[in-house]
Structure formats: structure tokens, C-alpha cells
Coordinates of C-alpha atoms in Angstrom, one line a residue:
M4 CA 125.1 -30.7 89.4
L5 CA 128.2 -30.5 91.6
S6 CA 128.3 -32.7 94.7
R7 CA 129.2 -31.2 98.1
N8 CA 132.7 -32.5 98.0
Q9 CA 133.4 -31.4 94.4
P10 CA 135.1 -28.0 95.4
Q11 CA 137.4 -29.8 97.8
V12 CA 138.3 -32.3 95.0
Y13 CA 139.2 -29.4 92.7
A14 CA 141.2 -27.7 95.4
R15 CA 143.3 -30.9 96.0
R16 CA 143.9 -31.3 92.3
L17 CA 144.9 -27.6 92.0
R18 CA 147.3 -27.9 94.9
A19 CA 148.8 -31.1 93.3
V20 CA 149.2 -29.4 89.9
L21 CA 150.8 -26.3 91.5
I22 CA 153.3 -28.4 93.4
R23 CA 154.2 -30.5 90.4
S24 CA 154.6 -27.5 88.1
L25 CA 156.3 -25.2 90.5
P26 CA 158.9 -27.0 92.5
L27 CA 159.6 -23.9 94.5
L28 CA 156.2 -24.4 96.2
E29 CA 157.6 -27.4 98.0
A30 CA 159.4 -24.9 100.1
R31 CA 156.7 -24.1 102.7
G32 CA 157.9 -20.5 103.3
I33 CA 157.7 -19.6 99.7
A34 CA 154.3 -21.1 99.3
V35 CA 153.0 -19.1 102.2
V36 CA 154.5 -15.9 100.7
I37 CA 152.7 -16.6 97.4
L38 CA 149.4 -17.2 99.1
A39 CA 149.9 -14.1 101.2
G40 CA 150.2 -12.1 97.9
V41 CA 146.9 -13.6 96.7
V42 CA 145.3 -12.8 100.1
G43 CA 146.5 -9.2 99.8
V44 CA 145.0 -8.8 96.3
M45 CA 141.7 -10.2 97.5
A46 CA 141.7 -7.9 100.6
G47 CA 142.5 -4.8 98.4
I48 CA 139.6 -5.6 96.1
L49 CA 137.1 -6.3 98.9
V50 CA 138.1 -3.3 101.0
T51 CA 137.6 -1.0 98.0
A52 CA 134.3 -2.6 97.2
M53 CA 133.0 -2.4 100.8
S54 CA 134.1 1.3 101.0
Q55 CA 132.4 2.1 97.7
I56 CA 129.1 0.4 98.7
V57 CA 129.0 2.5 101.9
Q58 CA 129.8 5.7 100.0
D59 CA 127.0 4.9 97.6
L60 CA 124.6 4.4 100.5
H61 CA 125.7 7.8 101.9
G62 CA 125.0 9.4 98.5
L63 CA 121.6 7.7 98.3
L64 CA 120.5 8.3 101.9
F65 CA 122.1 11.5 102.8
G66 CA 122.7 13.2 99.4
V67 CA 126.5 13.2 99.8
Q68 CA 128.1 14.3 96.5
P69 CA 130.6 12.1 94.7
G70 CA 134.0 12.4 96.3
G71 CA 132.5 13.9 99.4
R72 CA 132.2 12.4 102.9
L73 CA 129.1 12.2 105.2
S74 CA 131.0 13.4 108.3
G75 CA 132.5 16.3 106.3
M76 CA 129.1 17.9 105.7
F77 CA 128.3 21.1 107.6
S78 CA 124.7 20.1 108.1
L79 CA 122.1 17.6 107.0
A80 CA 120.3 18.7 103.8
N81 CA 117.0 17.6 105.2
P82 CA 116.1 17.1 108.9
M83 CA 114.3 13.9 108.0
Q84 CA 117.7 12.4 107.2
A85 CA 118.2 12.2 111.0
L86 CA 115.9 9.1 110.8
V87 CA 118.2 7.2 108.6
P88 CA 120.3 5.7 111.4
A89 CA 117.1 4.5 113.0
I90 CA 116.1 2.8 109.7
G91 CA 119.6 1.2 109.7
G92 CA 118.8 0.1 113.3
I93 CA 115.6 -1.6 112.1
L94 CA 117.5 -3.5 109.4
L95 CA 120.2 -4.5 111.9
G96 CA 117.6 -5.6 114.3
L97 CA 116.0 -7.8 111.7
T98 CA 119.4 -9.5 111.1
V99 CA 119.6 -10.1 114.9
V100 CA 116.2 -11.8 114.8
W101 CA 117.2 -13.9 111.8
L102 CA 120.4 -15.0 113.5
R103 CA 118.5 -15.9 116.7
I104 CA 116.0 -18.0 114.7
R105 CA 118.9 -19.8 112.9
K106 CA 120.7 -20.2 116.3
F107 CA 124.0 -18.8 115.1
R108 CA 126.7 -18.5 117.7
T109 CA 128.7 -15.3 118.3
P110 CA 130.9 -14.7 115.3
I111 CA 134.6 -15.2 115.7
D112 CA 137.0 -12.4 114.7
P113 CA 140.6 -12.7 113.6
I114 CA 142.1 -12.1 117.1
E115 CA 140.0 -14.7 118.7
A116 CA 140.5 -17.2 115.9
N117 CA 144.3 -16.9 116.1
A118 CA 144.3 -17.0 119.9
L119 CA 142.0 -20.0 120.4
Y120 CA 141.3 -21.9 117.1
G121 CA 144.6 -21.9 115.2
G122 CA 143.3 -19.3 112.8
R123 CA 140.3 -21.3 111.7
M124 CA 137.4 -18.9 110.7
S125 CA 134.0 -19.4 109.3
L126 CA 133.0 -17.7 106.0
T127 CA 129.5 -17.4 107.5
D128 CA 130.8 -15.3 110.3
T129 CA 132.8 -13.3 107.8
F130 CA 129.7 -12.4 105.7
I131 CA 127.6 -11.7 108.7
I132 CA 130.0 -9.2 110.2
A133 CA 130.8 -7.6 106.8
G134 CA 127.1 -7.2 106.0
Q135 CA 126.2 -5.8 109.5
T136 CA 129.1 -3.4 109.4
M137 CA 128.2 -2.0 106.0
I138 CA 124.6 -1.6 107.2
S139 CA 125.7 0.2 110.4
S140 CA 128.2 2.6 108.7
G141 CA 126.1 3.0 105.5
F142 CA 123.1 4.2 107.5
G143 CA 125.2 6.7 109.5
A144 CA 125.9 4.9 112.8
S145 CA 129.1 6.3 114.4
V146 CA 131.2 3.2 113.7
G147 CA 134.1 2.4 111.4
L148 CA 134.4 -0.2 108.7
E149 CA 137.8 -1.5 109.8
A150 CA 136.2 -4.5 111.8
G151 CA 134.5 -5.5 108.6
Y152 CA 137.6 -5.0 106.5
T153 CA 139.8 -7.2 108.7
Q154 CA 137.1 -9.8 109.1
V155 CA 136.7 -10.2 105.3
G156 CA 140.5 -10.2 104.7
S157 CA 141.2 -12.7 107.5
G158 CA 138.1 -14.9 106.8
L159 CA 139.1 -15.5 103.2
A160 CA 142.7 -16.0 104.1
S161 CA 141.6 -18.7 106.6
R162 CA 139.5 -20.4 104.0
L163 CA 142.4 -20.3 101.5
A164 CA 144.7 -21.8 104.1
G165 CA 142.1 -24.6 104.7
I166 CA 142.0 -25.4 101.0
F167 CA 145.7 -25.9 100.9
R168 CA 145.8 -27.7 104.2
L169 CA 148.4 -25.5 105.8
R170 CA 149.6 -26.3 109.3
R171 CA 148.4 -24.5 112.3
N172 CA 151.0 -21.7 112.5
D173 CA 150.9 -21.1 108.8
V174 CA 147.1 -20.6 109.0
R175 CA 147.6 -18.1 111.8
I176 CA 150.2 -16.2 109.7
L177 CA 147.9 -16.1 106.7
V178 CA 145.0 -14.8 108.8
G179 CA 147.3 -12.0 110.0
C180 CA 148.2 -11.4 106.3
G181 CA 144.4 -10.9 105.6
A182 CA 144.1 -8.4 108.4
A183 CA 147.3 -6.6 107.4
G184 CA 146.2 -6.4 103.8
A185 CA 142.8 -5.0 104.8
I186 CA 144.2 -2.2 107.0
A187 CA 146.9 -1.4 104.4
A188 CA 144.3 -1.1 101.7
A189 CA 142.0 1.0 103.9
F190 CA 144.7 3.6 104.8
D191 CA 147.0 3.2 101.8
A192 CA 149.7 2.5 104.3
P193 CA 151.5 -0.9 103.9
L194 CA 153.7 -0.5 107.0
T195 CA 150.7 0.3 109.1
G196 CA 148.8 -2.7 107.8
A197 CA 151.8 -5.0 108.3
F198 CA 152.3 -4.0 111.9
Y199 CA 148.6 -4.3 112.6
G200 CA 149.0 -7.9 111.5
F201 CA 152.1 -8.4 113.6
E202 CA 150.9 -6.7 116.8
L203 CA 147.2 -7.4 116.9
V204 CA 146.4 -10.5 114.9
I205 CA 149.5 -12.7 114.9
G206 CA 150.8 -11.4 118.2
I207 CA 154.5 -11.5 117.4
Y208 CA 157.0 -10.2 114.9
S209 CA 159.5 -12.8 113.7
V210 CA 161.7 -13.6 110.6
A211 CA 159.2 -16.3 109.7
N212 CA 156.2 -14.0 109.3
V213 CA 157.7 -10.7 108.0
A214 CA 157.9 -11.8 104.3
P215 CA 154.3 -13.0 104.0
V216 CA 152.8 -10.2 106.0
M217 CA 154.7 -7.5 104.1
T218 CA 153.8 -9.1 100.8
A219 CA 150.1 -9.1 101.7
A220 CA 150.2 -5.5 102.9
I221 CA 152.0 -4.1 99.8
S222 CA 149.9 -6.1 97.3
A223 CA 146.7 -5.0 99.1
S224 CA 147.7 -1.3 99.1
L225 CA 148.7 -1.4 95.4
T226 CA 145.4 -3.2 94.5
A227 CA 143.4 -0.6 96.3
E228 CA 145.1 2.2 94.5
M229 CA 144.5 0.4 91.2
F230 CA 140.8 0.1 91.9
G231 CA 140.4 3.7 93.1
G232 CA 140.6 3.3 96.8
V233 CA 140.5 6.6 98.8
P234 CA 143.7 7.3 100.8
F235 CA 143.8 8.2 104.5
P236 CA 142.6 11.8 104.8
L237 CA 145.7 13.1 106.5
E238 CA 148.0 15.2 104.4
L239 CA 150.2 17.5 106.4
S240 CA 153.2 19.5 105.2
G241 CA 155.3 22.4 106.5
L242 CA 155.1 21.2 110.2
P243 CA 157.2 23.3 112.5
A244 CA 160.4 21.8 113.9
L245 CA 160.1 20.2 117.3
T246 CA 162.1 21.3 120.3
A247 CA 163.4 19.3 123.3
S248 CA 161.1 21.3 125.6
Q249 CA 158.0 20.0 123.8
Y250 CA 158.7 16.3 124.5
V251 CA 157.4 16.5 128.1
P252 CA 154.1 18.0 127.1
F253 CA 153.6 15.5 124.3
L254 CA 154.4 12.6 126.7
L255 CA 151.7 14.1 129.0
L256 CA 149.4 14.1 126.0
G257 CA 150.2 10.4 125.5
L258 CA 149.1 9.7 129.0
L259 CA 145.9 11.7 128.5
G260 CA 145.2 9.7 125.3
G261 CA 145.6 6.4 127.3
A262 CA 143.4 7.6 130.1
A263 CA 140.7 8.8 127.6
S264 CA 140.8 5.4 125.8
I265 CA 140.1 3.6 129.1
A266 CA 137.2 6.0 129.8
I267 CA 135.8 5.4 126.3
M268 CA 135.9 1.6 126.7
H269 CA 134.1 1.8 130.1
L270 CA 131.5 4.2 128.6
V271 CA 130.6 1.7 125.8
T272 CA 130.3 -1.0 128.4
L273 CA 128.2 1.2 130.6
I274 CA 125.7 1.9 127.8
E275 CA 125.6 -1.7 126.8
R276 CA 124.8 -2.8 130.3
G277 CA 122.2 0.0 130.6
F278 CA 120.3 -1.4 127.6
A279 CA 120.5 -4.9 129.2
R280 CA 119.2 -3.6 132.6
L281 CA 116.3 -2.0 130.9
S282 CA 115.4 -5.4 129.5
I283 CA 115.3 -4.0 126.0
D284 CA 115.4 -6.8 123.4
A285 CA 118.7 -7.0 121.4
S286 CA 116.8 -6.5 118.1
L287 CA 115.3 -3.2 119.3
R288 CA 118.4 -1.7 120.8
P289 CA 119.9 -0.6 117.4
V290 CA 116.7 1.2 116.6
I291 CA 116.8 3.3 119.9
G292 CA 120.5 3.8 119.3
G293 CA 119.9 5.0 115.8
V294 CA 117.3 7.6 117.0
I295 CA 119.9 9.0 119.4
V296 CA 122.7 9.1 116.8
G297 CA 120.3 10.7 114.3
L298 CA 119.5 13.5 116.8
L299 CA 123.2 14.1 117.4
G300 CA 123.7 14.2 113.7
L301 CA 121.2 17.1 113.5
I302 CA 123.6 19.1 115.7
T303 CA 126.6 18.2 113.5
P304 CA 127.1 15.4 110.8
Q305 CA 130.7 15.1 112.0
V306 CA 129.4 12.5 114.5
L307 CA 128.0 10.2 111.7
S308 CA 129.7 7.2 110.2
S309 CA 133.4 6.6 110.7
G310 CA 134.6 10.2 110.5
H311 CA 136.9 10.4 107.5
G312 CA 135.5 13.8 106.3
A313 CA 135.4 15.2 109.8
L314 CA 139.0 14.3 110.5
H315 CA 140.0 16.0 107.2
R316 CA 138.1 19.1 108.3
E317 CA 139.8 19.2 111.7
F318 CA 143.3 19.2 110.1
S319 CA 142.4 21.7 107.4
M320 CA 140.5 24.3 109.6
N321 CA 141.4 26.0 112.8
Y322 CA 138.4 25.7 115.2
G323 CA 138.4 27.2 118.7
L324 CA 138.6 25.2 121.9
A325 CA 134.8 25.4 122.5
V326 CA 134.0 23.9 119.1
V327 CA 136.6 21.2 119.3
A328 CA 135.5 20.2 122.8
S329 CA 131.8 20.1 121.8
V330 CA 132.6 17.9 118.7
F331 CA 134.7 15.6 120.9
V332 CA 131.8 15.1 123.4
L333 CA 129.2 14.6 120.6
K334 CA 131.4 12.1 118.7
L335 CA 132.2 10.2 121.9
A336 CA 128.5 10.0 122.7
A337 CA 127.5 8.9 119.2
S338 CA 130.2 6.2 119.0
A339 CA 129.4 4.9 122.5
V340 CA 125.7 4.8 121.8
S341 CA 126.2 3.1 118.4
L342 CA 128.3 0.3 119.8
G343 CA 126.5 0.0 123.1
S344 CA 123.1 -0.3 121.3
G345 CA 124.4 -3.1 119.1
F346 CA 125.5 -1.5 115.8
R347 CA 128.3 -3.6 114.2
G348 CA 131.7 -1.9 113.7
G349 CA 134.7 -0.8 115.6
L350 CA 136.4 2.2 117.3
F351 CA 139.5 2.2 115.1
F352 CA 138.7 5.3 113.1
A353 CA 136.6 6.9 115.8
S354 CA 139.5 6.7 118.1
L355 CA 141.7 8.5 115.5
F356 CA 139.2 11.3 115.2
L357 CA 138.6 11.6 118.9
G358 CA 142.4 11.6 119.5
A359 CA 142.9 14.4 117.0
L360 CA 140.3 16.4 118.8
L361 CA 141.9 15.7 122.1
G362 CA 145.3 16.8 120.7
K363 CA 143.9 20.1 119.4
A364 CA 142.1 20.8 122.7
F365 CA 145.4 20.1 124.5
A366 CA 147.3 22.5 122.3
D367 CA 144.7 25.2 123.0
V368 CA 145.0 24.7 126.7
M369 CA 148.8 24.8 126.5
V370 CA 148.6 28.2 124.9
V371 CA 147.1 29.5 128.1
V372 CA 149.0 27.3 130.6
S373 CA 152.5 27.4 129.0
P374 CA 152.6 29.6 125.9
A375 CA 156.5 29.4 125.8
T376 CA 156.4 25.7 124.8
G377 CA 154.9 26.7 121.4
I378 CA 152.8 23.5 120.9
D379 CA 151.5 23.4 117.3
P380 CA 147.9 22.3 117.0
A381 CA 148.5 20.1 114.0
V382 CA 151.4 18.3 115.6
A383 CA 149.3 17.9 118.8
A384 CA 146.5 16.5 116.8
V385 CA 148.7 13.8 115.3
V386 CA 150.2 12.9 118.7
G387 CA 146.7 12.8 120.3
M388 CA 145.3 10.8 117.4
T389 CA 147.8 8.0 117.7
S390 CA 148.0 8.0 121.5
L391 CA 144.2 7.6 122.0
A392 CA 144.1 5.0 119.2
V393 CA 146.9 3.0 120.8
G394 CA 144.8 2.7 123.9
V395 CA 141.7 1.6 122.1
V396 CA 143.1 -0.5 119.3
G397 CA 146.5 -1.6 120.7
G398 CA 149.7 -1.6 118.7
P399 CA 151.9 1.4 119.4
L400 CA 154.1 0.6 116.3
T401 CA 151.0 0.3 114.1
M402 CA 149.9 3.8 115.0
T403 CA 153.5 5.1 114.8
F404 CA 153.8 3.9 111.2
L405 CA 150.4 5.4 110.4
A406 CA 151.7 8.8 111.5
L407 CA 154.9 8.2 109.5
E408 CA 153.2 7.1 106.3
S409 CA 150.7 9.9 106.6
T410 CA 153.0 12.8 107.4
R411 CA 156.3 11.5 106.1
D412 CA 158.0 13.4 109.0
L413 CA 160.6 11.3 110.8
T414 CA 161.0 13.9 113.6
L415 CA 157.3 13.9 114.3
T416 CA 157.3 10.1 114.2
G417 CA 159.8 10.0 117.1
V418 CA 157.5 12.1 119.3
V419 CA 154.5 10.0 118.2
L420 CA 156.3 6.8 119.2
A421 CA 157.2 8.1 122.6
A422 CA 153.7 9.3 123.3
S423 CA 152.2 6.0 122.0
I424 CA 154.5 4.0 124.4
M425 CA 153.3 6.1 127.3
S426 CA 149.7 5.5 126.4
A427 CA 150.3 1.7 125.9
I428 CA 152.1 1.4 129.3
L429 CA 149.3 3.3 131.1
V430 CA 146.6 1.1 129.5
R431 CA 148.4 -2.1 130.1
E432 CA 149.3 -1.4 133.7
T433 CA 145.9 0.0 134.8
F434 CA 143.4 -1.6 132.5
G435 CA 145.1 -4.5 130.6
Y436 CA 142.9 -4.7 127.5
S437 CA 142.4 -3.1 124.1
F438 CA 138.8 -2.6 122.9
S439 CA 138.7 -6.0 121.2
T440 CA 140.1 -8.0 124.1
W441 CA 137.9 -6.0 126.5
R442 CA 134.9 -7.3 124.6
F443 CA 136.2 -10.8 125.0
H444 CA 136.6 -10.2 128.7
L445 CA 133.0 -9.1 129.0
R446 CA 131.9 -12.4 127.3
G447 CA 133.9 -14.4 129.8
E448 CA 136.9 -15.1 127.7
T449 CA 140.4 -14.9 129.3
I450 CA 142.5 -14.0 126.2
R451 CA 144.3 -10.6 126.2
S452 CA 146.0 -10.8 122.8
A453 CA 146.3 -13.0 119.6
H454 CA 149.0 -15.1 121.1
D455 CA 148.2 -18.8 120.4
V456 CA 146.7 -20.2 123.6
G457 CA 144.4 -22.7 122.0
W458 CA 146.9 -25.5 122.7
M459 CA 146.6 -24.6 126.4
R460 CA 142.9 -25.3 126.3
S461 CA 143.5 -28.7 124.6
L462 CA 146.1 -29.6 127.2
T463 CA 143.5 -30.6 129.9
V464 CA 143.8 -32.3 133.2
G465 CA 142.0 -35.3 131.8
S466 CA 144.7 -35.8 129.2
M467 CA 147.5 -35.5 131.8
M468 CA 146.2 -37.3 134.9
R469 CA 147.3 -40.7 136.2
K470 CA 144.5 -43.2 136.5
D471 CA 146.5 -45.9 138.3
I472 CA 145.9 -44.6 141.8
K473 CA 145.5 -46.3 145.1
T474 CA 142.6 -45.4 147.3
I475 CA 141.8 -46.2 150.9
Y476 CA 138.8 -45.6 153.1
A477 CA 139.1 -42.4 155.2
S478 CA 137.9 -44.3 158.3
T479 CA 141.0 -46.5 158.3
T480 CA 143.1 -46.1 161.3
L481 CA 146.7 -44.9 161.1
A482 CA 148.0 -48.3 162.4
A483 CA 146.0 -50.2 159.8
F484 CA 147.1 -47.8 157.1
R485 CA 150.8 -48.4 157.9
K486 CA 150.2 -52.2 157.6
E487 CA 148.3 -51.9 154.3
V488 CA 150.5 -49.3 152.7
P489 CA 154.2 -50.0 153.7
L490 CA 156.7 -47.3 153.4
G491 CA 158.1 -47.2 149.8
S492 CA 155.1 -49.0 148.2
A493 CA 153.6 -45.7 147.1
Q494 CA 154.2 -42.0 147.4
R495 CA 150.6 -40.9 147.9
V496 CA 147.1 -42.5 148.5
I497 CA 143.7 -41.0 148.0
A498 CA 141.3 -41.2 151.0
V499 CA 137.7 -41.8 150.1
D500 CA 134.5 -42.2 152.1
A501 CA 132.1 -45.2 152.0
G502 CA 130.5 -43.8 148.8
D503 CA 133.9 -43.6 147.1
H504 CA 133.8 -39.8 147.3
Y505 CA 137.1 -37.8 147.7
V506 CA 138.2 -36.9 151.2
G507 CA 141.8 -35.9 150.8
V508 CA 145.4 -36.9 149.8
L509 CA 147.5 -39.0 152.1
I510 CA 151.3 -38.6 151.8
V511 CA 152.6 -42.0 152.7
A512 CA 156.0 -40.9 154.1
E513 CA 154.3 -38.3 156.3
L514 CA 151.8 -40.8 157.7
H515 CA 154.6 -43.3 158.5
S516 CA 156.5 -40.6 160.4
D517 CA 153.5 -39.0 162.1
P518 CA 153.6 -39.2 165.9
S519 CA 149.8 -39.5 166.3
D520 CA 148.0 -42.3 168.0
G521 CA 147.7 -45.4 165.9
E522 CA 143.9 -45.3 166.3
V523 CA 143.5 -41.9 164.7
P524 CA 141.5 -42.2 161.4
V525 CA 143.5 -41.2 158.3
R526 CA 140.9 -38.6 157.4
D527 CA 142.3 -36.4 160.2
L528 CA 145.7 -36.5 158.5
A529 CA 144.5 -36.0 154.9
K530 CA 145.7 -33.0 153.0
Y531 CA 144.1 -30.7 150.3
K532 CA 140.6 -31.7 151.4
D533 CA 139.0 -28.6 149.6
A534 CA 141.2 -28.5 146.5
V535 CA 140.4 -30.8 143.6
L536 CA 140.8 -30.8 139.8
V537 CA 138.2 -31.9 137.2
P538 CA 139.1 -33.4 133.8
S539 CA 137.9 -30.5 131.7
M540 CA 140.3 -28.0 133.4
N541 CA 143.0 -26.6 131.1
V542 CA 146.6 -26.4 132.1
Q543 CA 146.3 -22.7 133.1
A544 CA 143.3 -23.3 135.4
A545 CA 145.0 -26.4 136.9
A546 CA 148.2 -24.5 137.6
E547 CA 146.2 -21.7 139.4
T548 CA 144.5 -24.4 141.5
F549 CA 147.9 -25.9 142.5
Q550 CA 149.2 -22.4 143.4
R551 CA 146.1 -21.6 145.6
A552 CA 146.3 -24.9 147.4
G553 CA 150.0 -24.9 147.8
A554 CA 149.9 -28.5 146.8
E555 CA 152.3 -30.7 144.8
E556 CA 149.7 -33.3 143.9
L557 CA 145.9 -33.1 143.7
A558 CA 143.1 -35.6 143.0
V559 CA 141.1 -35.4 139.9
V560 CA 137.3 -35.9 140.5
E561 CA 134.4 -36.4 138.1
D562 CA 132.9 -33.0 138.9
F563 CA 132.7 -30.4 141.6
T564 CA 129.4 -31.6 143.0
D565 CA 130.0 -35.4 143.0
H566 CA 133.6 -36.0 144.1
I567 CA 134.1 -39.5 142.5
V568 CA 137.8 -39.9 142.2
L569 CA 139.1 -40.5 138.7
G570 CA 142.9 -40.0 139.0
L571 CA 145.7 -37.9 140.3
L572 CA 147.9 -35.1 138.8
T573 CA 151.2 -33.8 140.2
E574 CA 152.3 -30.3 139.8
G575 CA 155.7 -31.4 138.4
H576 CA 154.1 -33.4 135.6
L577 CA 151.8 -30.5 134.8
M578 CA 154.6 -28.0 134.5
R579 CA 156.7 -30.4 132.4
R580 CA 153.9 -30.9 129.9
Y581 CA 153.3 -27.2 129.8
A582 CA 156.9 -26.5 129.2
E583 CA 157.0 -29.0 126.3
E584 CA 154.0 -27.5 124.6
L585 CA 155.2 -24.0 125.1
D586 CA 158.5 -24.8 123.6
K587 CA 156.8 -26.4 120.6
A588 CA 154.6 -23.3 120.1
R589 CA 157.6 -21.1 120.2
R590 CA 159.4 -23.2 117.6
D591 CA 156.4 -23.0 115.4
L592 CA 156.3 -19.2 115.7
S593 CA 160.0 -18.8 114.9
G594 CA 159.6 -21.1 111.9
E595 CA 162.0 -23.8 113.3
G596 CA 159.4 -26.5 113.6

């Protein structure tokens, strides 16, 4: 029987053997590239397997024929199939109850892991998210599998990095490789997957990370093809040439896509808060959400699951404005209810489908408003698809490369990039979050991207403060203070009351030059009486406190209720330590460290 430490022992032996037998692995960059290739293969296999499991569930539960798609059906074969999402909600609710009993914390996804924990992820979290995502999409909830894909790819990459004891920045890169491989395999688009890793999971594009990320993306895409992965359902050819006069309308469409993405994120939050205000238990919410989604599926199955089949239908058929608008509203409602009620998944593919519908509707409106511009519905659908997805997912280059690899049209790609940038600017300036980071914000987290800010949280006031401080009772007179603390003996002194509680900071030079009567108590001359720091504050929170107080030095107290003085921190020292750590983090990202 294996002991608990036996796998780690084997991993150490394997690493030692590899390094001895392959001297090239002593070069850290080459080792990371080789591991990235392994991660890409694993991501390709797992993405294909997850997709096939969900397809098999669709065939079993909804009667979808082999090679078909649930959202591509024109109607449900049996009205009773509308109950399937509710059954999925029951299963998901049972997992919620089980996790509550086992007292599991909220799972950590790749963006959060790279931002706060140096890329360290739990395999338990990975399996939980993957399982819940497959249940949600497999039973017809209007969510995509991409969140599960990236979780699996990144989670296994993080574990592999842990086995080989890679340093912090290499772990973060390998986690990005896992996500890049997963997206590349899901869409058969290596550049799309690579830039998903760069923009969303690693947070930066640099020479140090381009080789491993591209290796992972390409190997994942090839692996998915080998195992029969289904490519992205967007095959366009014979698109009309674009004219200069069409750029302005398409830029407007980019802004509309950005505005729509903000509205979608707010709608999901509104529904989620609605369930909370109704005091409905979290284990029951997916059941209610499943009933609503099932009823919407009776109107059109295009709203069910991620929407691959529905997107293919939109590009292959020419529906009128009324049909396009109604499907947009129904899909939006189904996705918002699914996520707001607690189904696991993401808005990646839903945002692509909704954006394509928005683009087609825009083209129909332009025929009436300005027929001379000659906006082609297929081109507008691609531009709308990427613009809305940029707002929800983030990553304008990711979506631009998705359009390029799908259409292979460089001229169209230029328009897509311009519209995507307009969408990204609008969302950043007016909202500031993608869907993933917006969810973090609702949980009370302050991260807005995958940039590594974990070191900021470890750089606390307690680790930077000076403990060798001088205190004096606040009732001491100014004359007595001048005798006890001669000019030049100290720069600042902390005034405390009889119970050693903080009263304020005394600047020695200012008190020696103060014209006040010598009998005035020093408490009257103390500064920053209402501004203090606590040891647990990170560098960012401390810097904000200094800025609000307009102070150059602040006292550090035990806690905000009991102001027992522990030390003192100056703004100058805080900024020096911040600059040192920031420079170190930048060197790590550029591969110089």
C-alpha cells in the first residue's frame, strides 16, 4: 500500500532523472516549454472528453442525433424534455448541499489563482467546477463549458508545476498555458487560445511567456483534432469587400456591443440578488432556474446549452429582424437566469451567440436607416459577436484572432479589431470589469485582472512598521514635552492616553517651534488623530490611508476598536518597499529574474 508521501517521492525521482538525462532541462525556459507541451496535450484530451460527455448527455436526454447540436434543433421532440434543465438543477442543488456539509470554500479559478496565489490551484476545486459545469450544460442550462475547460487545463497545469517545484512566475505561466490550451482545443484556434492565456490568465504578453503559451495552444489544438474534437461552428466564405464608409457604422456596433455586455452583466447580478432577497436556499435556486430555462426551451431550443448549433444556424440562414430580436431576448433571459440561479458555467459562448444576433439586428436596422452603406449581415454578425464577447470576456486580441482563425479574412479582421477596441474602451471606462472580475467584485475582491498582486497582500503594514517608537502621555504640557524630547532627539513621538491608547502623532520640530503657551497639553497639537493603520493592512490599503489623511507618518495600532500602539510607518518607507517589490515582480514577468 502506498504511503501518502509516495507520489511526491516518485515525482522528485522523476525530476532528478529527467534533469540528469536531459541536460537541456537545466535551462529553466526550455523546461517550462516542454511542460507547456505536456499541459497542452492534457488540455486537448480533457476538453475533447468533456465535450463528448455533454454531447452524449444531450443525445440521451434530448434525443439529439450524433453530429447534431441541442441548440440547433428547431423544436423539442417531446414537451416533457422541458423538465430536463430542472432535473439538472436538482442534481446541481445536491452538489451544493454536499459542498456545504463538507464546508468547502468558494473554488478558485485561474484568473484569481494567478492574481492572488501565484498560480496555486486545487485539484478538488478543478473537479468540482468541471463536474458542475458538465451537469449544467449537459442538462440544457444556458451556459458554456469554457469555464470548465479552462479550470481543468489550468488546474492540472498548476499541479504539474507543483510537482516540479517551479518558481512563482513559472507556475503562473504554466497556469496560463493550461487555459490557453483549453480554449485552443475548444475552438480549434491556437492563436485565440494563446491570446486568451496572455490577456486573461497571465495578464501580460512578453518574450518570456510567448514560447510556452504558443506551445501549449498548438499542441492542444492538434490533440483535439486527433481525438475528434468539433471545430468552432463558424465557416464563412465569399464575404463582400469592405468599404471605408462602413468603418464608422461598425465602430458604432462595437460601442453597442460594449454597452450590451455591461447590461448583461448587470442583469445576471440583478437576478442573483433577486433570488437572495427572496431568501431561496442556494440548493433550490438551480431547480427554479431550470424550470424557467425549460419553459424558454419550449419556445425555441436555441436558448439551451452553450449555443453552438444555434450560432451555426444564424450564419447559415437569413432570419428577419423580428426572429433575430426575439431569439436575442430569449437567449439573454435563459443565460441570465441560468447563471443567476446558480448553474455553473460561463458566458463565453453565450456572448458570442448574443453578439452575432446583435450584429444581424444592427444590419437589418441599417438597411432602413442608411441603405447606402451596404452593411452585410454576415460581416455585421462577426463584428457584433466579437464586440459583445470582448465586453463580457475581456481580451480584444483574443476575439480578433478568433475572427481571423474562423473566417481567414484579414480585411474583416481589421474591422473586428477596431470594433473590439471600441467595446473594450467603453467597458473599461464606464464599468471597469469583465464578467469574471465582476464576479470577484461582488464577492468583495478588489482584483480587476490576472496581474500578480498576491505579493501586495503579503507586503503588510505589520512587516514594514518600526517598533522602536517613543510615546508620551497626551496630557503632558508643551513645556514639559520640550524638556523631555529635545530638538533633534527624535523626529516624531506618539501621544497616548493613560490607558496607552493612541491619541495622535507629535512632530518634534513643529512642537519646538509652536508659539502656543507652554501649559498647553500636547494632545491639542497632535496630528492625524483619526487616521491609523493596523498590522494586517496590505501596501495598497495603507497607501490609500496615507493619501486620505495627507500624512507622511501614521501610527500602527492593534485594531480599530482598541487603539493600543504597536509601531509607526512612514509613507516614504512604504513607497520604497512597494517600488522594490514591484520592480522584482516586473523582472520576474520579463524573465530577467
